[in-house]
XYZ file of C-alpha atoms in Angstrom:
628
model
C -16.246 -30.804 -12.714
C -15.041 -29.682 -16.297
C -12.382 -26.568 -16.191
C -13.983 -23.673 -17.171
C -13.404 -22.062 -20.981
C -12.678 -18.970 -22.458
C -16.144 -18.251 -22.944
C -16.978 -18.640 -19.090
C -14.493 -15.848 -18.287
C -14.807 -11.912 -18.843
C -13.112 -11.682 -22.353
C -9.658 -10.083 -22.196
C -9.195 -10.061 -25.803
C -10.927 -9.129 -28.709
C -10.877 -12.621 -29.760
C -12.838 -13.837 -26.851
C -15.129 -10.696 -27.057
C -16.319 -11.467 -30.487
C -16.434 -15.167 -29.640
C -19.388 -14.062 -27.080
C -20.995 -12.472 -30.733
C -20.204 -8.757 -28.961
C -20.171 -6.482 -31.418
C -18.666 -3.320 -28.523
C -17.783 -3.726 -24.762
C -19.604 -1.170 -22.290
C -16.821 -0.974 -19.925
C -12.790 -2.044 -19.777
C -11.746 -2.807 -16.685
C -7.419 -2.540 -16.199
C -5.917 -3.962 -12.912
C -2.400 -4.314 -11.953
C -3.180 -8.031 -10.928
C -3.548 -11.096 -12.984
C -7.389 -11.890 -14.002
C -8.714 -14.375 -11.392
C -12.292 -15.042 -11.716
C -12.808 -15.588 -8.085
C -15.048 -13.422 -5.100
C -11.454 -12.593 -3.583
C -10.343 -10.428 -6.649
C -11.894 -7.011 -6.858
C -11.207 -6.813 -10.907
C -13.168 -9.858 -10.643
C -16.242 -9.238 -8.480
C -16.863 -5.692 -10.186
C -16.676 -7.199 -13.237
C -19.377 -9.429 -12.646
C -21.620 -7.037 -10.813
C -21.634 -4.758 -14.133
C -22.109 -7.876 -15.981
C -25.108 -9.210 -14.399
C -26.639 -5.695 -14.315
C -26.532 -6.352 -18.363
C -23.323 -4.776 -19.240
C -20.544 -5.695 -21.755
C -17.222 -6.049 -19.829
C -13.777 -6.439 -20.939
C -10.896 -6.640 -18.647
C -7.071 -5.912 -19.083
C -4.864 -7.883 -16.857
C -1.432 -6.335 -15.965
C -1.348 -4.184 -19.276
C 1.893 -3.489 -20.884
C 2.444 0.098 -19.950
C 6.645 0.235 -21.529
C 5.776 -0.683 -24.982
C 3.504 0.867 -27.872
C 0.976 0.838 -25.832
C -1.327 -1.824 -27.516
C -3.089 -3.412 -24.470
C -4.489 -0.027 -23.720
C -5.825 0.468 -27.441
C -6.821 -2.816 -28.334
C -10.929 -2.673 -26.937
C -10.519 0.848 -28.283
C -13.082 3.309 -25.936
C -15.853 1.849 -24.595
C -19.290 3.102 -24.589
C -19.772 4.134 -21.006
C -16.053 4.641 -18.996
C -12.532 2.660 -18.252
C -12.671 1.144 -14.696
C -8.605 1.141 -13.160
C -7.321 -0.919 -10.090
C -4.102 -1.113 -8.958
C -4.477 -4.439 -7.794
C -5.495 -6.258 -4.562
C -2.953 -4.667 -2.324
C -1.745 -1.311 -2.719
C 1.150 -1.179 -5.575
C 4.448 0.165 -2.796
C 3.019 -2.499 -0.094
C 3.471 -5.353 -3.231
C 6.697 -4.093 -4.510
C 8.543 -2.937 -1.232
C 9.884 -4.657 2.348
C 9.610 -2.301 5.311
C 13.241 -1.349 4.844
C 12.374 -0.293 1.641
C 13.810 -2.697 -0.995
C 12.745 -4.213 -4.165
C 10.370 -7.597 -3.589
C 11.867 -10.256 -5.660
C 8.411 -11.518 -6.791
C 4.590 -10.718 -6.779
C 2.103 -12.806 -5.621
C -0.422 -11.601 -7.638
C 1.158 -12.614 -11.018
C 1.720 -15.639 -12.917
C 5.060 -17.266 -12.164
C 5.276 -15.421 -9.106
C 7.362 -12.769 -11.216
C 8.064 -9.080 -10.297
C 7.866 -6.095 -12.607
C 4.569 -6.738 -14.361
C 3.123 -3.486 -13.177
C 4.690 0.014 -12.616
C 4.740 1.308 -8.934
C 1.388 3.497 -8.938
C -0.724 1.816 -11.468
C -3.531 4.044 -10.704
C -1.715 6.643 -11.749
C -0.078 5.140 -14.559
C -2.862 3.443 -16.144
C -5.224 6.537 -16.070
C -2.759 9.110 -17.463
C -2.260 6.400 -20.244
C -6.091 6.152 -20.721
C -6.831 10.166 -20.655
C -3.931 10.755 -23.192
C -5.207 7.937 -25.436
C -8.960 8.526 -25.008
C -9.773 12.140 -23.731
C -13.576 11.805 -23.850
C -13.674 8.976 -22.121
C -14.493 8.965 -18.458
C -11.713 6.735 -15.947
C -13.468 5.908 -13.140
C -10.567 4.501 -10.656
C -11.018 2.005 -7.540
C -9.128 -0.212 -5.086
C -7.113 -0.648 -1.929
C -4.207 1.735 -3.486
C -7.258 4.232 -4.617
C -8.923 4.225 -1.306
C -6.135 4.134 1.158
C -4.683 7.439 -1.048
C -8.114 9.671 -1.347
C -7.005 12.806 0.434
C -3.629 13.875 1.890
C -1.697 11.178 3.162
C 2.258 10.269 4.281
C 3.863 7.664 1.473
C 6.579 5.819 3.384
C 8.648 4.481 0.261
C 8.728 8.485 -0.831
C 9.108 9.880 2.760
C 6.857 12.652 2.230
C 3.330 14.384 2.114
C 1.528 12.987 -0.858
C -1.744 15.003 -2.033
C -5.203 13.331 -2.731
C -4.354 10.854 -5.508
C -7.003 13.010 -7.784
C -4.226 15.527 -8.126
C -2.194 12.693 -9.426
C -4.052 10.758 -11.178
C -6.405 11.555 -14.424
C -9.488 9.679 -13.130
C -12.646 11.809 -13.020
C -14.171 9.694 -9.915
C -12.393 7.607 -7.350
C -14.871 4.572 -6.320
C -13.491 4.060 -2.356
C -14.088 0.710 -0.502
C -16.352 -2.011 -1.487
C -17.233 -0.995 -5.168
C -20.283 -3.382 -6.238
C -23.052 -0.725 -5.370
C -20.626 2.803 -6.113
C -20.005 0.941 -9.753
C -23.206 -0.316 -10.847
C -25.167 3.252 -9.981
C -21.823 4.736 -12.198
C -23.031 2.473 -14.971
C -26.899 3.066 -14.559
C -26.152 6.853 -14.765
C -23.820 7.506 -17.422
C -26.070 4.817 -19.491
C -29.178 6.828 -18.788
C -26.984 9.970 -20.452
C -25.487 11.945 -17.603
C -22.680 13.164 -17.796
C -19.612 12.253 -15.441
C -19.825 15.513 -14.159
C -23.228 15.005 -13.222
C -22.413 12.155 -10.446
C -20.708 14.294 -8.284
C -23.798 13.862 -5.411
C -22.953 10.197 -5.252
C -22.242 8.601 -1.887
C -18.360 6.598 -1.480
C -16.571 8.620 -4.036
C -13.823 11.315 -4.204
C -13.961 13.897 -6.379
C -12.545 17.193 -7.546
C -14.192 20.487 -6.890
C -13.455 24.229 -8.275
C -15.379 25.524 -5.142
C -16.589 24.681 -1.813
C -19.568 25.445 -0.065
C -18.113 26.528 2.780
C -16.077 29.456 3.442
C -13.855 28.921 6.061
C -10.706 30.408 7.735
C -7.518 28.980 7.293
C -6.191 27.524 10.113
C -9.423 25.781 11.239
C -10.910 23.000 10.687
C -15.024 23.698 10.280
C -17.143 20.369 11.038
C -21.252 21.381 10.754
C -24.188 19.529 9.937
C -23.330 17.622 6.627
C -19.661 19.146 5.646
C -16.396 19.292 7.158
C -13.686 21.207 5.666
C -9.799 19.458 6.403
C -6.668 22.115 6.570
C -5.651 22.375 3.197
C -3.300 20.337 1.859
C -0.615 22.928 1.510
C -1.375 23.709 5.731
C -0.567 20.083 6.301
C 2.632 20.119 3.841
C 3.950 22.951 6.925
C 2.215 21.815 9.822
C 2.424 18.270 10.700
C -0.062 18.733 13.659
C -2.453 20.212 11.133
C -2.199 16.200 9.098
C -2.975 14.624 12.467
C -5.476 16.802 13.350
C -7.182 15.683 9.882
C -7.003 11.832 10.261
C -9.193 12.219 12.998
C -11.496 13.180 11.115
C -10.948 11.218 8.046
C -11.127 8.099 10.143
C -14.260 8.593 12.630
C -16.108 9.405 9.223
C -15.043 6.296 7.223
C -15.901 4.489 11.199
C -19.389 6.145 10.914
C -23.207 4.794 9.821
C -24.058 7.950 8.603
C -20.965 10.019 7.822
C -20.471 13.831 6.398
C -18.767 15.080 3.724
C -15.380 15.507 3.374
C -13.161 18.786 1.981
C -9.776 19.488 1.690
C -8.427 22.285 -1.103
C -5.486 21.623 -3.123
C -4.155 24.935 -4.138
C -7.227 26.128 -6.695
C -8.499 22.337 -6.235
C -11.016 21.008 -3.822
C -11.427 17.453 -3.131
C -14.557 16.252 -2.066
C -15.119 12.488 -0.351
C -18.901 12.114 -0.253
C -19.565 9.762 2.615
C -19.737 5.807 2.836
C -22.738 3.720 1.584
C -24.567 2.291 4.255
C -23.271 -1.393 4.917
C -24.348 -4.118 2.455
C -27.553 -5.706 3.628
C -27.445 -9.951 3.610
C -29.271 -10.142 0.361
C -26.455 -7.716 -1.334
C -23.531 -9.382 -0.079
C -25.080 -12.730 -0.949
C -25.499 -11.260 -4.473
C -21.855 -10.658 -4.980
C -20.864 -14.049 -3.458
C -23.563 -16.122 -5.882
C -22.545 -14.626 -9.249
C -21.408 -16.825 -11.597
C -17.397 -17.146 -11.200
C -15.693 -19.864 -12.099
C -13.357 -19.195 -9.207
C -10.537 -20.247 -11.310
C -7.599 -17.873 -13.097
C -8.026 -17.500 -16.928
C -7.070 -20.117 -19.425
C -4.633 -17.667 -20.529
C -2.251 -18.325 -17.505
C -2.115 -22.049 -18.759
C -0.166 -23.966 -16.156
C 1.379 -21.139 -14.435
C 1.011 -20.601 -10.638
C -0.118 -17.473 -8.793
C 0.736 -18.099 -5.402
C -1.850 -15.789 -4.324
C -5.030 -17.832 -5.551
C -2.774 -20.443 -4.407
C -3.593 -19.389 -0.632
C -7.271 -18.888 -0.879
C -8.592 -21.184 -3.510
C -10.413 -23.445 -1.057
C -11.310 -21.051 1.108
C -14.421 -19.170 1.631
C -15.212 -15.674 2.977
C -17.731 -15.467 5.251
C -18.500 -11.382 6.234
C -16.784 -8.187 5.588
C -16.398 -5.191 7.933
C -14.341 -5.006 11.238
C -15.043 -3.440 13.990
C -11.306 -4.406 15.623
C -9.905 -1.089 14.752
C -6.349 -1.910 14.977
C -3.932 1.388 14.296
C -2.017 -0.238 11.875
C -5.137 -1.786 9.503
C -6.787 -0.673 6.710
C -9.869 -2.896 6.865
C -12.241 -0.253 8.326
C -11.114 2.479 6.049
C -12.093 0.292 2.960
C -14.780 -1.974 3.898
C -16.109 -0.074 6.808
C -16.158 -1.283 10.699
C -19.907 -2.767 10.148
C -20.211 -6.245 9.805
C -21.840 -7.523 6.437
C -22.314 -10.969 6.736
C -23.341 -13.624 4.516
C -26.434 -15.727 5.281
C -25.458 -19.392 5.948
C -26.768 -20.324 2.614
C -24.969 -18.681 0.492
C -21.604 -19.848 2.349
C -22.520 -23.219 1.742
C -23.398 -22.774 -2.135
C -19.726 -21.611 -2.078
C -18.492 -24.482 -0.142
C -20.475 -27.000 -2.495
C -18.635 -25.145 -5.464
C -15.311 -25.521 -3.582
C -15.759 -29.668 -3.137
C -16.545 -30.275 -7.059
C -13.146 -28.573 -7.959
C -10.808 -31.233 -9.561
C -7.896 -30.816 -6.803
C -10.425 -30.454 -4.227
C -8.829 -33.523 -1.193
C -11.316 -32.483 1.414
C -10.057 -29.897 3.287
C -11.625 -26.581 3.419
C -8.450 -23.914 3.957
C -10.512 -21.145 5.540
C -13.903 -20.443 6.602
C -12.525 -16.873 7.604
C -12.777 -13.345 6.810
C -10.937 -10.353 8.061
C -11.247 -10.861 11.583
C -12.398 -14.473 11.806
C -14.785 -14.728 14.424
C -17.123 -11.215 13.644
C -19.609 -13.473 11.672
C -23.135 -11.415 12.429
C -21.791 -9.437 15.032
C -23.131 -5.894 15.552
C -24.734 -3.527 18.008
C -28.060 -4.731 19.793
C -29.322 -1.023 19.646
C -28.374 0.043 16.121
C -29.495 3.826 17.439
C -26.359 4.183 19.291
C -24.644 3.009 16.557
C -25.559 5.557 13.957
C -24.386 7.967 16.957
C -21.197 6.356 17.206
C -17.769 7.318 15.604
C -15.293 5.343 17.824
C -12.925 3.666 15.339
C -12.753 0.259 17.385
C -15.582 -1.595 19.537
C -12.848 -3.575 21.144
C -10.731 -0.748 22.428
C -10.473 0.153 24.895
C -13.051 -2.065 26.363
C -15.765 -4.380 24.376
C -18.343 -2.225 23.853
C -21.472 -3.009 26.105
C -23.898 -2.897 22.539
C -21.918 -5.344 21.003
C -23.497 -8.352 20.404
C -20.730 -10.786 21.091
C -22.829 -14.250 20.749
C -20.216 -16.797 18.819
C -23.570 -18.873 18.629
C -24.117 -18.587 14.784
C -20.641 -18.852 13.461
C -20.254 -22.397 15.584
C -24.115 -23.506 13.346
C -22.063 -22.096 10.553
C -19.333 -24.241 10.888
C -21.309 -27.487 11.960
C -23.310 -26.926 8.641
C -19.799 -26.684 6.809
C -18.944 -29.842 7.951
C -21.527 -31.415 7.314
C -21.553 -31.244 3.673
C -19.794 -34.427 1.978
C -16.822 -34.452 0.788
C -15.372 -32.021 3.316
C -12.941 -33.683 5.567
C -12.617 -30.903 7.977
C -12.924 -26.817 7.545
C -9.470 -24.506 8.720
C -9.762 -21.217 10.587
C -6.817 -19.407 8.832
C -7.899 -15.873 9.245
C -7.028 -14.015 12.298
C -9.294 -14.928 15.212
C -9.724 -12.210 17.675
C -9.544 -13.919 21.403
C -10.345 -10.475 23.295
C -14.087 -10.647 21.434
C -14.630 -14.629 22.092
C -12.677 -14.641 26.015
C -15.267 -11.242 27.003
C -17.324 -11.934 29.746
C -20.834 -10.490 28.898
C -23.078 -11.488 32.084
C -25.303 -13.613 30.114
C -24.252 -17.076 30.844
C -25.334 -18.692 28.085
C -23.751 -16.615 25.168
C -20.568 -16.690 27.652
C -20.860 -20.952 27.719
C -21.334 -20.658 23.581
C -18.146 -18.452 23.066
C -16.303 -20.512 25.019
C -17.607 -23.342 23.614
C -16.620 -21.604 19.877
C -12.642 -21.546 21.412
C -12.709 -25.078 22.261
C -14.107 -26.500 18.937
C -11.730 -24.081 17.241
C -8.809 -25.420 18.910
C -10.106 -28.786 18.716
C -11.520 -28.805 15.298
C -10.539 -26.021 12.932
C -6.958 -26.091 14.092
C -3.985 -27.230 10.840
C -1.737 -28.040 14.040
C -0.779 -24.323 14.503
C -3.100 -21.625 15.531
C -2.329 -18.113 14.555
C -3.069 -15.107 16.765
C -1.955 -11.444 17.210
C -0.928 -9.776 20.427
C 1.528 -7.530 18.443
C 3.326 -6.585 21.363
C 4.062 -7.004 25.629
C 3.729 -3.736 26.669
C 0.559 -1.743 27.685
C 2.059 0.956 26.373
C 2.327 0.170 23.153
C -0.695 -1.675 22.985
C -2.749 1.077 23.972
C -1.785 3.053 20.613
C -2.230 -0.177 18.822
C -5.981 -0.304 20.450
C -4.918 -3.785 21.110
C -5.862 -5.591 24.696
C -3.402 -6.258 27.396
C -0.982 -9.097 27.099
C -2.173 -10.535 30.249
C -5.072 -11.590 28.149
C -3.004 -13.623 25.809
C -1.655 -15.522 28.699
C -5.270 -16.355 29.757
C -5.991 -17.589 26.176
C -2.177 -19.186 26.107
C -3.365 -21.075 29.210
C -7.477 -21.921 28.057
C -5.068 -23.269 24.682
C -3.092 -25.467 26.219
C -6.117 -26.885 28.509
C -7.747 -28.064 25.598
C -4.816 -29.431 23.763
C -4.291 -31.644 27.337
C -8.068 -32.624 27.176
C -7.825 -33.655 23.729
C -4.533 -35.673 23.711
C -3.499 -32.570 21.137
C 0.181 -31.427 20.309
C -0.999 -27.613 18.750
C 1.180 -24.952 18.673
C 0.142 -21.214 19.343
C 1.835 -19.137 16.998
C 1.926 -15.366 17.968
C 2.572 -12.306 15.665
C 4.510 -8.973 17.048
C 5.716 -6.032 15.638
C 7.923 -3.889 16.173
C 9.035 -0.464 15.488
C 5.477 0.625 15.766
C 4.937 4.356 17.296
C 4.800 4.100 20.995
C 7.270 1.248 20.924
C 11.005 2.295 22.671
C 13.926 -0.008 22.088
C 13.418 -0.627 26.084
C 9.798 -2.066 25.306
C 11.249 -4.615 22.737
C 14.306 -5.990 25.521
C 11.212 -6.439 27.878
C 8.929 -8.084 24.889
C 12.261 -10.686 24.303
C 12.381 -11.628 27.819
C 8.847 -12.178 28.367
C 8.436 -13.884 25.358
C 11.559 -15.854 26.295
C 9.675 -16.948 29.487
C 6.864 -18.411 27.573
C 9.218 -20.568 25.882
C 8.363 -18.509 22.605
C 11.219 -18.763 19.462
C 9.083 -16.308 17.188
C 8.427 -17.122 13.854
C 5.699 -14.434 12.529
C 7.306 -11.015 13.221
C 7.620 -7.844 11.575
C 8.828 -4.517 11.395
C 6.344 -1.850 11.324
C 5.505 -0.343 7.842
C 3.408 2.595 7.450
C 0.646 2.232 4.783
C -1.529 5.357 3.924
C -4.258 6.200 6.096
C -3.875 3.782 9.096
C -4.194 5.924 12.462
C 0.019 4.395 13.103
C 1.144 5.953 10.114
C 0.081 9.574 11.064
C 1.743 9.112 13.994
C 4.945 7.597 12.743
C 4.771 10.436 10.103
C 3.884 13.667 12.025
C 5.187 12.666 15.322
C 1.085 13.464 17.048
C -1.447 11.402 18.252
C -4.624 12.510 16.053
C -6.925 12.099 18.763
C -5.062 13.917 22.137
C -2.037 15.922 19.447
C 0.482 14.574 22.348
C 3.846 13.604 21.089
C 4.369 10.169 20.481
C 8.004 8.522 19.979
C 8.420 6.447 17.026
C 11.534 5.057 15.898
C 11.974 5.951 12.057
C 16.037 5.801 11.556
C 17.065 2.301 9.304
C 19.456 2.042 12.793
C 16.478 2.640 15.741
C 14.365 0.263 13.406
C 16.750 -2.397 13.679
C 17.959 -1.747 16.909
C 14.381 -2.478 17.734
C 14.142 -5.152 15.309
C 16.938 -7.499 16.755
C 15.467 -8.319 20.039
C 12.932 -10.932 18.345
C 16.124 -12.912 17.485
C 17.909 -13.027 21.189
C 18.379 -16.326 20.933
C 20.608 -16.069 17.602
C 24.385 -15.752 18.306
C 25.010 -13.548 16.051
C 22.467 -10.990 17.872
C 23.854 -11.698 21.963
C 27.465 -9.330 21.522
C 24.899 -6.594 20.525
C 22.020 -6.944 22.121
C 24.208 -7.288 25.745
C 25.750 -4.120 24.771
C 22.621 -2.546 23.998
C 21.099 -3.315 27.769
C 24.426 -2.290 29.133
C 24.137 0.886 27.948
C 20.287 0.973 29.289
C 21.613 -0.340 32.718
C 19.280 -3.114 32.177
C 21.259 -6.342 33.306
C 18.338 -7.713 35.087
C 17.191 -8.438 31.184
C 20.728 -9.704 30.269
C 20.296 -11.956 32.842
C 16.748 -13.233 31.367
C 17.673 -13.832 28.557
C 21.174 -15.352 28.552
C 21.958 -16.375 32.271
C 24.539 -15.136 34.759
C 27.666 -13.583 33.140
C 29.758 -16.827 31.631
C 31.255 -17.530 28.078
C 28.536 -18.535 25.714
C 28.182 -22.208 25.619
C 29.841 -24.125 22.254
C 28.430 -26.261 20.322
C 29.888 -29.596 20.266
C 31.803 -30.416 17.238
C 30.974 -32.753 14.619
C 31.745 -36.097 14.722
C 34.739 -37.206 12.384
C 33.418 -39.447 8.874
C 34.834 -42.722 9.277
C 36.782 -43.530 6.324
């Protein structure tokens, strides 16, 4: 395989652009993340879905936004619009830990380096764009975008942000999964509408001088097509009035057929048409087969971006979830309906994967966001166009779902089947409560449990990574996670196979804590059962709320959207860590505090657990002297 040229890329100069004999580019795309020409990068695949629809497309990687301004002006305005992304992950999530400070790098930039984009590059980049070019429509879309298209809590701010609209100078905000939204954008303003004009399209926000609607303040209206949120300046008082919202927000962005959205900012209305219906095989497979070289641009030379780095040899399978975890933003953006690809396509992908030049054999993922959802959905779809649950997991499997683990095991037979592949990793998140549920049929039940024992056995780098998140029912309940008792069946069924098998694997579980629910008295119990299951824990974290998860209205107004109860959250930088410590009981330098902590709770039965009757702590044994 010969590495790609300039010429196979999107240009991202005007050098390369007149190199393709363009005489004017249709469309600039600007994205806060370095140009990788790969299905994982959204710059990327919207770029090519304009371009195979015939369209001239530039793209600016991680423009210059503290100088004169040049990589703004140099593709001057295109004919139809400017198309801005912050990036793959929203811009405060990249740049901030969960106690707020600076990230030392970025791994969506060459080198690794921080400070190549500003924090909000949507908003940034599109006041840039209007000031330079005021005739030209923006057209703005990605995680940061989506996550931030009505009222929503900003942790690194610690406050009430409005729709990003009122922000930002984009006329239309593209949410979710842009291939369709974008190329309909395109057809339109090519066929001579105006951007004005596109207002009736379905998965975009836009601003409003009126609503249809008249309603009273202090209600929220829901009828036939519309529903009209508390205003934005209600929510800014009344914190119950934001929670009260996000249940709506979210069972709409959860639903087949969804309504309208409204919510007024001052003498502004924002409007959030609803999602597009879920990609169909052939569509999805359409965005997987065009033509990337799946490769960064020549222009990064020999510099690493560590995150290509993680998925180069890895292949995406579906998107969707239908897990509906508090704390995620999957369903918001790609929608809790599973898209997947047909088993064809995966394998062009995987064929494309083997004639790479560092290719050794080994396929990192066959995943996608929850690993094992591959052509999953409801056996009657007419309950699911009823449905607006969030989660078909939570708080029991949903008797529609189709749970059968049947064609993701032919999908990874077929994988490794192909030559040159060695053996094919499972490194996205698996979900054990869909492939341990007992359905009644006993064959699908004999082929999921089949799927856990060749994933143990076969798909397994030595370390399998799952996610309880936490011990207590409690907590877990709020996280619409399942019992912990169930990850001590799966712990078990794990270490069964490894016996079988002659296998030394290790099961590597994620918490978190801090997470709303979550008391410093839930943690002390989480370290000592954990402590019983011979656990040291490696992949933990502290909670961080990210705009429009169902955890982050809670952690913000203090409400559960869907009962308005009161919910406890720790939010102080001390209750946080006081929470935080109790992952790290076996660290000396956390037993004086963490003792005095369960003192206080008159909880020595856990002191006890965790460090033994009452004695002095046991020293090490020094080092031995050098002989000389």
């Amino acid at each position: 395989m010969t590495l790609p040229r300039p010429e196979n890329y999107l240009p991202t100069s005007v050098k390369e652009m007149k190199a393709l004999g363009w005489d004017h580019v249709d469309v600039v795309l600007f994205t806060g993340d370095a140009y990788v020409d790969h299905p994982s990068f959204g710059a990327a695949v919207i770029g090519r879905t304009l371009q195979e629809a015939g369209y001239n497309v530039a793209i600016v990687p991680q423009p210059n936004w503290q100088d004169d301004l040049r990589d703004f002006r140099k593709f001057g305005a295109p004919r139809l619009f400017f198309g801005v992304s912050a990036g793959a992950m929203d811009s405060m999530v990249n740049h901030y830990t969960a106690a707020r400070r600076r990230r030392s790098d970025d791994a969506y930039t060459p080198g690794g380096r921080h400070g190549a984009r500003p924090d909000y590059p949507t908003i940034v980049y599109t006041r840039i764009l209007r000031d330079l070019f005021p005739d030209t429509p923006v057209i703005a879309g990605g995680i940061e975008a989506s996550m931030r298209r009505l009222s929503h809590y900003d942790y690194w701010q610690d406050r009430l942000r409005p729709s990003i609209l009122l922000d930002c100078c984009a006329d239309i905000v593209s949410y979710g999964m842009g291939e369709k939204t974008i190329r309909d954008i395109a057809d339109r303003l090519a066929a001579g509408e105006s951007v004005d004009a596109l207002h009736d399209m379905m998965q975009i926000a836009v601003r409003e001088t009126s609503c249809p609607v008249t309603v009273k303040e202090g209600k929220i209206f829901e009828g036939e097509t519309d529903i009209v949120l508390h205003s934005f300046e209600r929510c800014l008082n009344d914190k119950k009035a934001q929670a009260e919202n996000f249940r709506h927000i979210e069972r709409q962005s959860n639903a087949m057929q969804g309504k309208t959205l409204w919510q007024r900012h001052g003498k502004i209305w924002v409007r959030v048409n609803p999602m597009l219906p879920p990609m169909t095989t052939g569509e999805i497979d359409a965005s997987f087969d065009l033509p990337y070289t799946r490769m960064p641009h020549p222009r990064y030379k020999d510099k690493r971006i560590p995150a290509y780095e993680m998925i180069r040899h890895s292949v995406n399978i579906h998107r969707g979830c239908f897990g509906g975890c508090s704390f995620c933003t999957i369903s918001a953006h790609q929608g809790k309906f599973i898209a997947s690809r047909s088993k064809e396509s995966v394998l062009r992908e995987v064929r494309q994967v083997t004639a790479m030049p560092d290719f050794k054999g080994y396929i990192s993922d066959i995943g996608a966001p929850s690993a094992n959802m591959y052509r999953m959905g409801g056996k009657d779809l007419s309950i699911c166009r009823r449905c607006l649950k969030p989660s078909c997991l939570n708080p029991t499997v949903c008797p529609n779902l189709n749970t059968d683990h049947g064609p993701l095991l032919d999908l990874y037979h077929a994988v490794d089947a192909i030559p040159r592949v060695k053996k094919s990793f499972v490194g996205s998140g698996v979900r054990y409560d869909l492939s341990m549920h007992p359905t009644g049929n006993q064959e699908i039940d004999r082929t999921n449990r089949r799927y856990n024992e060749e994933l143990i056995v076969s798909h397994v780098s030595g370390r399998l990574k799952v996610a309880p998140e936490h011990t207590s029912d409690a907590v877990l309940a709020i996280m619409r996670k399942p019992s912990f008792m169930l990850y001590h069946e799966f712990s078990k069924f794990f270490e069964q196979v490894n016996s079988r098998h002659g296998l030394k694997q290790q099961l590597i579980p994620y918490f978190i804590s801090s997470h709303p629910g979550c008391h410093e008295m839930d943690m002390a119990e989480l370290a000592a059962e954990t402590k019983e299951l011979n656990l040291h824990l490696e992949q933990v974290q502290d909670f961080t709320p990210t705009p429009m998860t169902l955890s982050t209205e809670i952690y913000y107004t203090g409400y559960h959207p869907y009962t308005l109860e009161k919910v406890f959250t720790a939010t102080t930088p001390e209750a946080k860590l006081g929470q935080r410590k109790y992952f790290f009981w076996y660290d000396r330098a956390y037993r004086a505090d963490i003792t005095r902590s369960l003192q206080k709770m008159h909880r020595s039965d856990l002191i006890n657990k965790l460090f033994g009757p009452s004695r002095p702590y046991p020293r090490q044994s020094p080092s031995p002297r050098r002989r000389r």
